XYZ file of C-alpha atoms in Angstrom:
89
model
C 62.600 44.796 79.344
C 58.915 44.890 78.981
C 57.206 45.019 75.523
C 55.191 48.225 74.577
C 51.600 47.055 74.762
C 50.609 49.670 72.220
C 53.211 48.316 69.698
C 51.120 45.422 68.607
C 48.411 47.987 67.504
C 50.917 50.203 65.567
C 53.193 47.514 64.215
C 51.156 47.082 60.737
C 52.043 50.851 60.142
C 55.675 50.516 61.173
C 56.219 47.587 58.856
C 54.867 49.437 55.840
C 57.068 52.499 56.887
C 60.074 50.053 57.403
C 59.691 48.010 54.121
C 61.760 50.495 51.705
C 64.309 51.153 54.268
C 65.030 47.186 54.926
C 65.057 46.810 51.015
C 67.714 49.478 50.251
C 69.634 49.138 53.861
C 69.596 52.664 54.724
C 67.381 55.753 55.443
C 67.480 59.424 55.732
C 65.829 62.119 57.667
C 64.843 65.557 56.798
C 64.331 67.564 59.992
C 62.182 64.650 61.538
C 64.126 64.519 64.606
C 65.551 68.055 64.703
C 64.536 70.964 62.715
C 67.118 72.067 60.172
C 69.222 68.879 60.250
C 69.432 66.032 57.647
C 70.829 62.593 58.617
C 71.133 59.297 57.157
C 72.237 55.866 58.572
C 72.802 52.546 56.659
C 72.592 49.142 58.549
C 75.567 47.042 59.604
C 75.023 43.316 59.486
C 76.560 40.315 61.068
C 75.878 36.803 59.846
C 72.572 38.058 57.987
C 71.454 39.874 60.826
C 71.291 43.861 61.486
C 73.113 44.476 64.693
C 73.887 48.237 64.229
C 73.924 51.198 62.192
C 76.574 53.620 61.242
C 75.094 57.238 61.107
C 75.840 60.629 60.127
C 73.920 63.886 60.287
C 74.436 67.739 59.728
C 72.462 71.251 59.283
C 70.697 71.609 56.005
C 72.797 74.925 55.633
C 75.794 72.678 54.830
C 73.733 69.762 53.407
C 71.567 71.574 51.290
C 72.367 70.200 48.105
C 71.673 66.830 46.618
C 75.256 66.503 45.844
C 76.450 66.874 49.483
C 73.991 64.786 50.799
C 74.595 62.055 48.268
C 78.343 62.563 49.288
C 77.716 61.870 52.817
C 75.201 58.909 52.282
C 77.628 57.112 49.880
C 80.203 57.145 52.499
C 77.879 56.202 55.159
C 76.658 53.091 53.090
C 80.211 52.161 52.211
C 81.091 52.433 55.688
C 78.303 50.161 56.973
C 79.365 47.740 54.015
C 83.049 47.699 55.278
C 82.306 47.035 59.092
C 79.718 44.506 57.873
C 82.461 42.870 55.990
C 84.887 43.062 59.051
C 82.452 41.233 61.437
C 81.789 38.717 59.103
C 85.339 38.021 58.414
């Protein structure tokens, strides 16, 4: 695959945006991809490298409370940790 020539120009902005995601190991989205949806993803690691992500999404009509979103996010994070542990052995 060819590298996107515009990426070098926007990379510094992406690095700033992704820094907190890298630190915490997960991200969430409030309608950024699809209006009315909330989603989250947690990093899966193998030998110290991110190799995949475990994600979940649903309508804000069902995930409209902090409690319901935290419930899903906590399980996503734990699932990613469990998969990472299985990959590492």
